[in-house]
Amino acid sequence: MIKKQPNTFINFLYVISLLSVASLLIAMGTLALVFVIAGIVYLLIPSARTGIFRDIISGIGGSTNIWVICLSFALLLIILGLITLVSFSVFKLIANVRRNIYFKPINLKYIQGILWGYGGIILTNYCSGVLADTYNINSSSISSDQGGDGTSLLIWFALYVIYVMFKYGIDLQEDSDKIV
């Protein structure tokens, strides 16, 4: 029989993950609002065009190539989306643990979301590093600073091992349910 322990730490993690998801959603909304306002100002006020363009160039490290600027923004949005995916998956996984739902297929989906999101962040950081090296721009403006590549890969492999363990646990749970 499993002893019921107080879930104070799980509740703390739940609140932190909820705040993380909320802050990321607010950040994406704010970013969209800034892009819309900047776009409207760019289209309606011709004298503001040079100032907006100069601010964008200084923000990504000095490249004046429009394709580099667009790719930098795309990479930033992809990284933000992947971080939101990871944060949402962690939030839902912690919510299920709070409700004592452990070895169920839905938790496996959330762990897959974490794996895909974190793997995508690693790949996007690599692409942004190549872009930064190729065009001599500041790489910190287009990466998520997740640490060294070796450390990030080691964390991803650890998450994959957890995924395999959960998958095996779910298979055992299903076999146990069939026997009973």
Coordinates of N, CA, C and O in Angstrom, one line a residue:
M1 N 0.8 -1.2 0.0 CA 0.0 0.0 0.0 C 0.9 1.2 0.0 O 1.9 1.3 0.7
I2 N 0.5 2.2 -0.8 CA 1.3 3.5 -0.9 C 0.8 4.4 0.1 O -0.4 4.7 0.3
K3 N 1.8 5.0 0.9 CA 1.5 6.0 1.9 C 1.2 7.3 1.2 O 2.0 7.7 0.3
K4 N 0.2 8.0 1.7 CA -0.1 9.3 1.2 C 0.8 10.3 1.9 O 0.7 10.4 3.1
Q5 N 1.6 11.1 1.1 CA 2.5 12.1 1.7 C 2.0 13.4 1.3 O 1.3 13.6 0.3
P6 N 2.3 14.4 2.2 CA 1.8 15.8 1.8 C 2.5 16.2 0.5 O 3.7 15.9 0.2
N7 N 1.7 16.9 -0.3 CA 2.2 17.3 -1.7 C 2.7 18.8 -1.7 O 2.4 19.5 -2.7
T8 N 3.3 19.2 -0.6 CA 3.7 20.7 -0.6 C 4.7 21.0 -1.7 O 4.6 22.0 -2.3
F9 N 5.7 20.1 -1.9 CA 6.6 20.4 -2.9 C 6.0 20.3 -4.3 O 6.3 21.2 -5.2
I10 N 5.1 19.4 -4.5 CA 4.5 19.2 -5.8 C 3.6 20.5 -6.0 O 3.5 21.0 -7.2
N11 N 2.9 20.9 -5.0 CA 2.1 22.1 -5.1 C 2.9 23.3 -5.4 O 2.5 24.2 -6.2
F12 N 4.1 23.4 -4.8 CA 5.0 24.5 -5.1 C 5.4 24.5 -6.6 O 5.4 25.5 -7.3
L13 N 5.8 23.3 -7.1 CA 6.2 23.1 -8.5 C 5.0 23.4 -9.4 O 5.2 24.0 -10.5
Y14 N 3.8 23.1 -9.0 CA 2.6 23.4 -9.8 C 2.4 24.9 -10.0 O 2.2 25.4 -11.1
V15 N 2.6 25.6 -8.9 CA 2.4 27.1 -8.9 C 3.5 27.7 -9.8 O 3.2 28.6 -10.6
I16 N 4.7 27.2 -9.6 CA 5.8 27.8 -10.4 C 5.6 27.5 -11.9 O 5.8 28.4 -12.8
S17 N 5.2 26.3 -12.2 CA 4.9 25.9 -13.7 C 3.7 26.7 -14.2 O 3.7 27.1 -15.4
L18 N 2.7 27.0 -13.4 CA 1.6 27.8 -13.8 C 2.0 29.2 -14.1 O 1.6 29.8 -15.1
L19 N 2.8 29.8 -13.2 CA 3.4 31.1 -13.5 C 4.2 31.2 -14.7 O 4.2 32.2 -15.4
S20 N 5.0 30.1 -15.0 CA 5.9 30.0 -16.1 C 5.0 30.1 -17.4 O 5.3 30.8 -18.4
V21 N 4.0 29.2 -17.5 CA 3.1 29.2 -18.6 C 2.4 30.5 -18.8 O 2.4 31.1 -20.0
A22 N 1.9 31.1 -17.7 CA 1.3 32.4 -17.8 C 2.2 33.5 -18.3 O 1.8 34.3 -19.2
S23 N 3.4 33.5 -17.8 CA 4.4 34.5 -18.3 C 4.8 34.4 -19.7 O 4.9 35.3 -20.4
L24 N 4.9 33.1 -20.2 CA 5.2 32.9 -21.6 C 4.1 33.3 -22.5 O 4.3 33.9 -23.6
L25 N 2.9 33.0 -22.1 CA 1.7 33.5 -22.9 C 1.6 35.0 -22.9 O 1.3 35.6 -24.0
I26 N 1.9 35.6 -21.8 CA 1.9 37.1 -21.8 C 3.0 37.6 -22.7 O 2.8 38.6 -23.4
A27 N 4.2 37.0 -22.6 CA 5.3 37.4 -23.5 C 5.0 37.3 -24.9 O 5.3 38.2 -25.7
M28 N 4.3 36.2 -25.3 CA 4.0 36.0 -26.7 C 2.9 37.0 -27.2 O 3.0 37.6 -28.3
G29 N 2.0 37.3 -26.3 CA 1.0 38.3 -26.6 C 1.6 39.7 -26.7 O 1.3 40.5 -27.6
T30 N 2.5 40.0 -25.8 CA 3.2 41.3 -25.8 C 4.0 41.4 -27.1 O 4.0 42.5 -27.8
L31 N 4.8 40.4 -27.4 CA 5.6 40.4 -28.6 C 4.7 40.6 -29.9 O 5.1 41.4 -30.8
A32 N 3.6 39.9 -30.0 CA 2.7 40.1 -31.1 C 2.2 41.5 -31.2 O 2.1 42.1 -32.2
L33 N 1.8 42.1 -30.0 CA 1.3 43.5 -30.0 C 2.4 44.4 -30.4 O 2.1 45.4 -31.2
V34 N 3.6 44.2 -30.0 CA 4.7 45.1 -30.4 C 4.9 45.0 -31.9 O 5.1 46.1 -32.6
F35 N 4.9 43.8 -32.5 CA 5.1 43.7 -33.9 C 3.9 44.3 -34.7 O 4.2 45.0 -35.7
V36 N 2.7 44.2 -34.2 CA 1.6 44.8 -34.8 C 1.7 46.4 -34.8 O 1.5 47.0 -35.8
I37 N 2.0 46.9 -33.6 CA 2.2 48.4 -33.5 C 3.3 48.9 -34.3 O 3.2 49.9 -35.0
A38 N 4.4 48.2 -34.3 CA 5.6 48.6 -35.1 C 5.2 48.5 -36.6 O 5.7 49.4 -37.4
G39 N 4.5 47.5 -37.0 CA 4.1 47.4 -38.4 C 3.2 48.5 -38.8 O 3.3 49.0 -39.9
I40 N 2.2 48.8 -38.0 CA 1.3 49.9 -38.3 C 2.1 51.3 -38.4 O 1.8 52.0 -39.3
V41 N 2.9 51.5 -37.4 CA 3.7 52.7 -37.5 C 4.6 52.8 -38.7 O 4.7 53.8 -39.4
Y42 N 5.2 51.6 -39.0 CA 6.1 51.5 -40.2 C 5.3 51.9 -41.5 O 5.8 52.5 -42.4
L43 N 4.1 51.4 -41.6 CA 3.3 51.6 -42.8 C 2.7 53.0 -42.8 O 2.5 53.6 -43.9
L44 N 2.3 53.6 -41.7 CA 1.6 54.8 -41.7 C 2.4 56.1 -41.6 O 2.1 57.2 -42.1
I45 N 3.6 56.0 -41.0 CA 4.4 57.1 -40.7 C 5.8 56.9 -41.4 O 6.7 56.2 -40.9
P46 N 6.0 57.5 -42.6 CA 7.2 57.3 -43.4 C 8.4 57.8 -42.6 O 9.5 57.1 -42.8
S47 N 8.4 58.8 -41.8 CA 9.6 59.3 -41.2 C 10.0 58.3 -40.1 O 11.2 58.4 -39.7
A48 N 9.2 57.5 -39.6 CA 9.5 56.5 -38.5 C 10.2 55.3 -39.0 O 10.8 54.5 -38.3
R49 N 10.2 55.1 -40.4 CA 10.7 53.9 -40.9 C 12.2 53.7 -40.7 O 12.6 52.6 -40.3
T50 N 13.0 54.7 -40.8 CA 14.4 54.6 -40.6 C 14.7 54.3 -39.1 O 15.6 53.5 -38.8
G51 N 13.9 54.9 -38.2 CA 14.2 54.7 -36.8 C 13.8 53.2 -36.4 O 14.6 52.6 -35.6
I52 N 12.7 52.7 -36.9 CA 12.3 51.3 -36.6 C 13.4 50.4 -37.2 O 13.8 49.4 -36.5
F53 N 13.8 50.6 -38.4 CA 14.8 49.7 -39.0 C 16.1 49.8 -38.3 O 16.7 48.8 -38.1
R54 N 16.5 51.0 -37.9 CA 17.8 51.1 -37.1 C 17.7 50.4 -35.8 O 18.7 49.8 -35.4
D55 N 16.5 50.5 -35.1 CA 16.4 49.8 -33.8 C 16.4 48.3 -34.0 O 17.0 47.6 -33.1
I56 N 15.8 47.8 -35.0 CA 15.8 46.4 -35.3 C 17.2 45.9 -35.6 O 17.7 44.9 -35.0
I57 N 18.0 46.6 -36.4 CA 19.4 46.3 -36.7 C 20.2 46.3 -35.4 O 21.0 45.3 -35.2
S58 N 20.1 47.3 -34.6 CA 20.9 47.3 -33.4 C 20.5 46.2 -32.4 O 21.3 45.7 -31.6
G59 N 19.2 45.8 -32.4 CA 18.7 44.8 -31.5 C 19.3 43.4 -31.8 O 19.4 42.5 -30.9
I60 N 19.6 43.1 -33.1 CA 20.1 41.8 -33.4 C 21.6 41.8 -33.7 O 22.1 40.7 -34.1
G61 N 22.3 42.8 -33.5 CA 23.7 42.8 -33.6 C 24.3 43.5 -34.8 O 25.5 43.3 -35.0
G62 N 23.6 44.2 -35.6 CA 24.2 45.0 -36.6 C 24.1 44.5 -38.1 O 24.6 45.1 -39.0
S63 N 23.5 43.4 -38.4 CA 23.3 42.9 -39.7 C 22.2 43.7 -40.4 O 21.2 44.0 -39.9
T64 N 22.5 44.2 -41.7 CA 21.6 44.9 -42.4 C 20.9 44.1 -43.5 O 20.0 44.6 -44.2
N65 N 21.2 42.8 -43.6 CA 20.6 41.9 -44.6 C 19.2 41.6 -44.1 O 19.0 41.1 -43.0
I66 N 18.2 41.9 -44.9 CA 16.8 41.8 -44.5 C 16.5 40.3 -44.2 O 15.7 39.9 -43.4
W67 N 17.1 39.4 -45.0 CA 16.8 37.9 -44.8 C 17.4 37.5 -43.4 O 16.8 36.6 -42.8
V68 N 18.5 38.0 -43.1 CA 19.1 37.7 -41.8 C 18.2 38.2 -40.6 O 18.0 37.4 -39.6
I69 N 17.7 39.4 -40.8 CA 16.8 39.9 -39.8 C 15.5 39.0 -39.7 O 15.1 38.7 -38.6
C70 N 14.9 38.7 -40.8 CA 13.7 37.8 -40.8 C 14.0 36.5 -40.2 O 13.2 35.9 -39.4
L71 N 15.2 35.9 -40.6 CA 15.5 34.6 -40.0 C 15.8 34.6 -38.5 O 15.4 33.8 -37.8
S72 N 16.4 35.7 -38.1 CA 16.6 35.9 -36.6 C 15.3 36.0 -35.9 O 15.1 35.4 -34.8
F73 N 14.4 36.8 -36.4 CA 13.0 36.9 -35.8 C 12.3 35.5 -35.8 O 11.7 35.1 -34.8
A74 N 12.4 34.8 -36.9 CA 11.8 33.5 -37.0 C 12.4 32.5 -35.9 O 11.7 31.8 -35.3
L75 N 13.7 32.5 -35.8 CA 14.4 31.7 -34.8 C 13.9 32.1 -33.4 O 13.7 31.2 -32.5
L76 N 13.8 33.4 -33.1 CA 13.4 33.8 -31.8 C 12.0 33.3 -31.5 O 11.6 32.8 -30.4
L77 N 11.1 33.4 -32.5 CA 9.7 33.0 -32.3 C 9.6 31.5 -32.2 O 8.8 31.0 -31.3
I78 N 10.4 30.7 -32.9 CA 10.5 29.3 -32.8 C 10.9 28.9 -31.4 O 10.3 28.0 -30.7
I79 N 12.0 29.5 -30.9 CA 12.5 29.2 -29.5 C 11.4 29.5 -28.5 O 11.2 28.8 -27.6
L80 N 10.8 30.7 -28.6 CA 9.7 31.0 -27.7 C 8.6 30.0 -27.7 O 8.1 29.6 -26.7
G81 N 8.2 29.6 -28.9 CA 7.1 28.6 -29.0 C 7.6 27.3 -28.4 O 6.8 26.6 -27.7
L82 N 8.8 26.8 -28.6 CA 9.3 25.6 -28.0 C 9.4 25.6 -26.5 O 9.1 24.7 -25.8
I83 N 9.8 26.8 -26.0 CA 9.9 26.9 -24.5 C 8.5 26.9 -24.0 O 8.3 26.3 -22.9
T84 N 7.5 27.5 -24.7 CA 6.1 27.4 -24.2 C 5.6 26.0 -24.2 O 4.9 25.5 -23.3
L85 N 6.0 25.2 -25.3 CA 5.6 23.8 -25.3 C 6.1 23.0 -24.2 O 5.4 22.2 -23.5
V86 N 7.4 23.2 -23.9 CA 8.0 22.5 -22.7 C 7.4 22.9 -21.4 O 7.0 22.1 -20.6
S87 N 7.2 24.2 -21.3 CA 6.6 24.7 -20.0 C 5.1 24.2 -19.9 O 4.8 23.8 -18.8
F88 N 4.3 24.2 -20.9 CA 3.0 23.7 -20.8 C 3.0 22.2 -20.5 O 2.2 21.7 -19.7
S89 N 3.9 21.4 -21.2 CA 4.0 20.0 -20.9 C 4.3 19.7 -19.5 O 3.8 18.8 -18.8
V90 N 5.3 20.4 -18.9 CA 5.7 20.3 -17.5 C 4.5 20.6 -16.6 O 4.2 19.9 -15.6
F91 N 3.8 21.7 -16.9 CA 2.6 22.1 -16.1 C 1.6 21.0 -16.1 O 1.1 20.6 -15.0
K92 N 1.2 20.4 -17.2 CA 0.2 19.3 -17.3 C 0.7 18.1 -16.6 O -0.1 17.4 -16.0
L93 N 2.0 17.8 -16.7 CA 2.6 16.6 -16.1 C 2.5 16.7 -14.6 O 2.1 15.8 -13.9
I94 N 2.9 17.9 -14.1 CA 2.8 18.1 -12.6 C 1.4 18.1 -12.2 O 1.1 17.6 -11.1
A95 N 0.4 18.6 -13.0 CA -1.0 18.6 -12.6 C -1.5 17.2 -12.4 O -2.2 16.8 -11.5
N96 N -1.0 16.3 -13.3 CA -1.4 14.9 -13.2 C -0.8 14.2 -12.0 O -1.4 13.4 -11.4
V97 N 0.4 14.5 -11.7 CA 1.1 14.0 -10.5 C 0.3 14.4 -9.3 O 0.2 13.6 -8.3
R98 N -0.1 15.7 -9.2 CA -0.9 16.1 -8.1 C -2.2 15.4 -7.9 O -2.7 15.2 -6.8
R99 N -2.7 14.9 -9.0 CA -4.0 14.1 -8.9 C -3.7 12.6 -8.9 O -4.6 11.8 -9.1
N100 N -2.5 12.2 -8.6 CA -2.0 10.8 -8.4 C -2.3 10.0 -9.7 O -2.6 8.8 -9.7
I101 N -2.0 10.6 -10.9 CA -2.1 10.0 -12.2 C -0.6 9.8 -12.6 O 0.0 10.8 -13.0
Y102 N -0.1 8.6 -12.5 CA 1.3 8.4 -12.8 C 1.5 7.7 -14.1 O 2.0 8.3 -15.1
F103 N 1.3 6.4 -14.2 CA 1.6 5.7 -15.4 C 0.4 5.5 -16.3 O -0.2 4.5 -16.5
K104 N 0.1 6.6 -16.9 CA -1.0 6.7 -17.9 C -0.5 7.2 -19.2 O 0.5 8.0 -19.3
P105 N -1.1 6.8 -20.3 CA -0.6 7.3 -21.7 C -0.5 8.8 -21.8 O 0.3 9.3 -22.6
I106 N -1.4 9.5 -21.2 CA -1.4 11.0 -21.3 C -0.1 11.6 -20.8 O 0.4 12.5 -21.3
N107 N 0.4 11.0 -19.7 CA 1.7 11.5 -19.2 C 2.8 11.2 -20.2 O 3.8 12.0 -20.3
L108 N 2.7 10.1 -20.9 CA 3.7 9.8 -21.9 C 3.7 10.9 -23.0 O 4.7 11.3 -23.5
K109 N 2.5 11.4 -23.4 CA 2.4 12.4 -24.4 C 3.0 13.7 -23.9 O 3.7 14.4 -24.6
Y110 N 2.9 14.0 -22.6 CA 3.5 15.2 -22.0 C 5.0 15.1 -22.0 O 5.7 16.1 -22.3
I111 N 5.5 13.9 -21.7 CA 6.9 13.7 -21.7 C 7.5 13.8 -23.1 O 8.5 14.4 -23.4
Q112 N 6.7 13.3 -24.1 CA 7.1 13.5 -25.5 C 7.1 15.0 -25.9 O 8.0 15.4 -26.6
G113 N 6.2 15.8 -25.4 CA 6.1 17.2 -25.6 C 7.4 17.9 -25.1 O 8.0 18.7 -25.7
I114 N 7.8 17.5 -23.9 CA 9.1 18.0 -23.3 C 10.2 17.6 -24.2 O 11.1 18.4 -24.5
L115 N 10.3 16.3 -24.6 CA 11.4 15.9 -25.5 C 11.5 16.6 -26.8 O 12.5 17.1 -27.2
W116 N 10.3 16.7 -27.5 CA 10.3 17.4 -28.7 C 10.7 18.9 -28.6 O 11.4 19.5 -29.4
G117 N 10.1 19.5 -27.5 CA 10.4 20.9 -27.3 C 11.9 21.2 -27.0 O 12.5 22.1 -27.5
Y118 N 12.4 20.4 -26.1 CA 13.8 20.6 -25.7 C 14.8 20.2 -26.8 O 15.7 20.9 -27.0
G119 N 14.4 19.2 -27.6 CA 15.3 18.8 -28.7 C 15.2 19.9 -29.8 O 16.2 20.3 -30.4
G120 N 14.0 20.5 -30.0 CA 13.9 21.6 -30.9 C 14.7 22.9 -30.5 O 15.3 23.6 -31.3
I121 N 14.7 23.1 -29.1 CA 15.5 24.2 -28.6 C 17.0 24.0 -28.9 O 17.7 24.9 -29.3
I122 N 17.4 22.8 -28.7 CA 18.8 22.5 -28.9 C 19.2 22.7 -30.4 O 20.2 23.3 -30.7
L123 N 18.3 22.2 -31.3 CA 18.5 22.4 -32.7 C 18.4 23.8 -33.2 O 19.3 24.3 -34.0
T124 N 17.5 24.6 -32.6 CA 17.3 26.0 -33.0 C 18.5 26.8 -32.5 O 19.0 27.7 -33.1
N125 N 19.0 26.5 -31.3 CA 20.2 27.1 -30.7 C 21.4 26.9 -31.6 O 22.2 27.8 -31.9
Y126 N 21.5 25.7 -32.1 CA 22.6 25.3 -33.0 C 22.5 26.2 -34.3 O 23.5 26.8 -34.8
C127 N 21.3 26.2 -34.9 CA 21.1 27.0 -36.1 C 21.3 28.5 -35.9 O 21.9 29.2 -36.7
S128 N 20.9 29.0 -34.7 CA 21.2 30.4 -34.5 C 22.7 30.7 -34.2 O 23.1 31.8 -34.6
G129 N 23.4 29.7 -33.7 CA 24.8 29.9 -33.6 C 25.5 29.9 -34.9 O 26.4 30.7 -35.1
V130 N 25.1 29.1 -35.8 CA 25.6 29.1 -37.2 C 25.3 30.4 -37.9 O 26.2 31.0 -38.5
L131 N 24.1 30.9 -37.7 CA 23.7 32.1 -38.3 C 24.5 33.3 -37.7 O 25.0 34.2 -38.5
A132 N 24.7 33.3 -36.4 CA 25.5 34.3 -35.8 C 27.0 34.3 -36.2 O 27.6 35.3 -36.5
D133 N 27.6 33.1 -36.4 CA 28.9 33.0 -36.8 C 29.1 33.4 -38.3 O 30.1 34.0 -38.7
T134 N 28.1 33.1 -39.1 CA 28.2 33.4 -40.5 C 28.1 34.9 -40.8 O 28.8 35.4 -41.6
Y135 N 27.2 35.5 -40.1 CA 26.9 37.0 -40.4 C 27.5 37.9 -39.3 O 27.1 39.1 -39.3
N136 N 28.3 37.4 -38.4 CA 28.9 38.2 -37.4 C 27.9 39.1 -36.6 O 28.0 40.3 -36.5
I137 N 26.9 38.4 -36.1 CA 25.9 39.1 -35.2 C 26.0 38.5 -33.8 O 26.6 37.4 -33.6
N138 N 25.5 39.2 -32.9 CA 25.5 38.8 -31.5 C 24.6 37.6 -31.3 O 23.4 37.7 -31.4
S139 N 25.2 36.4 -31.0 CA 24.4 35.2 -30.9 C 23.5 35.2 -29.7 O 22.5 34.5 -29.6
S140 N 23.8 36.0 -28.7 CA 22.9 36.0 -27.5 C 21.6 36.7 -27.8 O 20.6 36.5 -27.1
S141 N 21.5 37.4 -28.9 CA 20.2 38.0 -29.2 C 19.3 37.1 -30.0 O 18.1 37.3 -30.1
I142 N 19.8 35.9 -30.4 CA 18.9 35.0 -31.1 C 19.1 33.5 -30.6 O 18.8 32.6 -31.3
S143 N 19.5 33.4 -29.3 CA 19.5 32.0 -28.8 C 18.9 32.1 -27.4 O 18.7 33.2 -26.8
S144 N 18.6 30.9 -26.8 CA 18.0 30.9 -25.5 C 18.9 30.6 -24.4 O 18.5 30.4 -23.2
D145 N 20.2 30.6 -24.6 CA 21.3 30.4 -23.6 C 21.0 29.2 -22.7 O 20.8 29.4 -21.5
Q146 N 20.9 28.1 -23.2 CA 20.6 26.9 -22.5 C 21.9 26.2 -21.9 O 21.8 25.1 -21.4
G147 N 23.0 26.8 -22.1 CA 24.2 26.2 -21.6 C 25.0 25.6 -22.7 O 24.7 25.8 -23.9
G148 N 26.0 24.8 -22.4 CA 26.8 24.2 -23.4 C 26.1 23.1 -24.2 O 25.1 22.5 -23.7
D149 N 26.6 22.8 -25.4 CA 25.9 21.8 -26.2 C 26.0 20.4 -25.6 O 25.0 19.7 -25.7
G150 N 27.1 20.1 -25.0 CA 27.2 18.8 -24.4 C 26.3 18.6 -23.2 O 25.6 17.6 -23.0
T151 N 26.1 19.7 -22.4 CA 25.2 19.6 -21.3 C 23.8 19.5 -21.7 O 23.0 18.7 -21.2
S152 N 23.4 20.2 -22.8 CA 22.0 20.2 -23.3 C 21.7 18.8 -23.8 O 20.6 18.3 -23.6
L153 N 22.7 18.2 -24.6 CA 22.5 16.9 -25.1 C 22.4 15.9 -24.0 O 21.5 14.9 -24.0
L154 N 23.2 16.0 -22.9 CA 23.1 15.1 -21.8 C 21.7 15.2 -21.1 O 21.1 14.2 -20.8
I155 N 21.2 16.4 -20.9 CA 19.9 16.6 -20.4 C 18.8 15.9 -21.3 O 17.9 15.3 -20.8
W156 N 19.0 16.1 -22.6 CA 18.0 15.5 -23.5 C 18.0 14.0 -23.4 O 17.0 13.4 -23.4
F157 N 19.2 13.4 -23.3 CA 19.3 12.0 -23.2 C 18.7 11.5 -21.9 O 18.1 10.4 -21.9
A158 N 18.9 12.2 -20.8 CA 18.3 11.9 -19.5 C 16.8 11.9 -19.6 O 16.1 11.0 -19.1
L159 N 16.2 12.9 -20.3 CA 14.8 13.0 -20.5 C 14.3 11.8 -21.4 O 13.2 11.3 -21.1
Y160 N 15.1 11.4 -22.4 CA 14.7 10.3 -23.2 C 14.7 9.0 -22.4 O 13.8 8.2 -22.5
V161 N 15.6 8.8 -21.4 CA 15.6 7.7 -20.6 C 14.4 7.7 -19.7 O 13.7 6.6 -19.5
I162 N 14.0 8.8 -19.2 CA 12.8 8.9 -18.4 C 11.5 8.6 -19.2 O 10.6 7.9 -18.8
Y163 N 11.5 9.0 -20.5 CA 10.5 8.7 -21.4 C 10.4 7.1 -21.6 O 9.3 6.6 -21.5
V164 N 11.5 6.5 -21.8 CA 11.5 5.0 -22.0 C 11.0 4.3 -20.7 O 10.3 3.4 -20.8
M165 N 11.5 4.8 -19.6 CA 11.0 4.2 -18.3 C 9.5 4.4 -18.1 O 8.8 3.5 -17.7
F166 N 9.0 5.6 -18.5 CA 7.5 5.8 -18.4 C 6.8 4.9 -19.3 O 5.8 4.3 -19.0
K167 N 7.3 4.7 -20.5 CA 6.7 3.8 -21.5 C 6.7 2.4 -21.0 O 5.7 1.7 -21.2
Y168 N 7.8 2.0 -20.5 CA 7.8 0.6 -19.9 C 6.9 0.5 -18.7 O 6.2 -0.5 -18.6
G169 N 6.8 1.5 -17.9 CA 5.9 1.5 -16.7 C 4.4 1.4 -17.2 O 3.6 0.7 -16.6
I170 N 4.1 2.1 -18.3 CA 2.7 2.1 -18.8 C 2.4 0.7 -19.4 O 1.3 0.2 -19.2
D171 N 3.4 0.1 -20.1 CA 3.2 -1.2 -20.6 C 3.0 -2.2 -19.5 O 2.1 -3.1 -19.5
L172 N 3.7 -2.1 -18.4 CA 3.5 -3.0 -17.2 C 2.2 -2.8 -16.6 O 1.5 -3.7 -16.2
Q173 N 1.8 -1.5 -16.5 CA 0.5 -1.2 -15.9 C -0.7 -1.8 -16.7 O -1.6 -2.3 -16.2
E174 N -0.5 -1.7 -18.1 CA -1.6 -2.3 -18.9 C -1.6 -3.8 -18.8 O -2.7 -4.4 -18.8
D175 N -0.4 -4.4 -18.7 CA -0.4 -5.9 -18.6 C -1.0 -6.3 -17.2 O -1.8 -7.2 -17.1
S176 N -0.7 -5.5 -16.2 CA -1.3 -5.7 -14.9 C -2.8 -5.6 -14.9 O -3.5 -6.4 -14.2
D177 N -3.3 -4.6 -15.6 CA -4.7 -4.4 -15.6 C -5.5 -5.5 -16.4 O -6.6 -5.8 -16.1
K178 N -4.8 -6.1 -17.4 CA -5.4 -7.2 -18.2 C -5.4 -8.4 -17.3 O -6.4 -9.2 -17.5
I179 N -4.5 -8.6 -16.4 CA -4.5 -9.9 -15.6 C -5.6 -9.8 -14.6 O -6.3 -10.7 -14.3
V180 N -5.7 -8.6 -14.0 CA -6.7 -8.5 -12.9 C -8.1 -8.4 -13.6 O -9.0 -9.1 -13.5

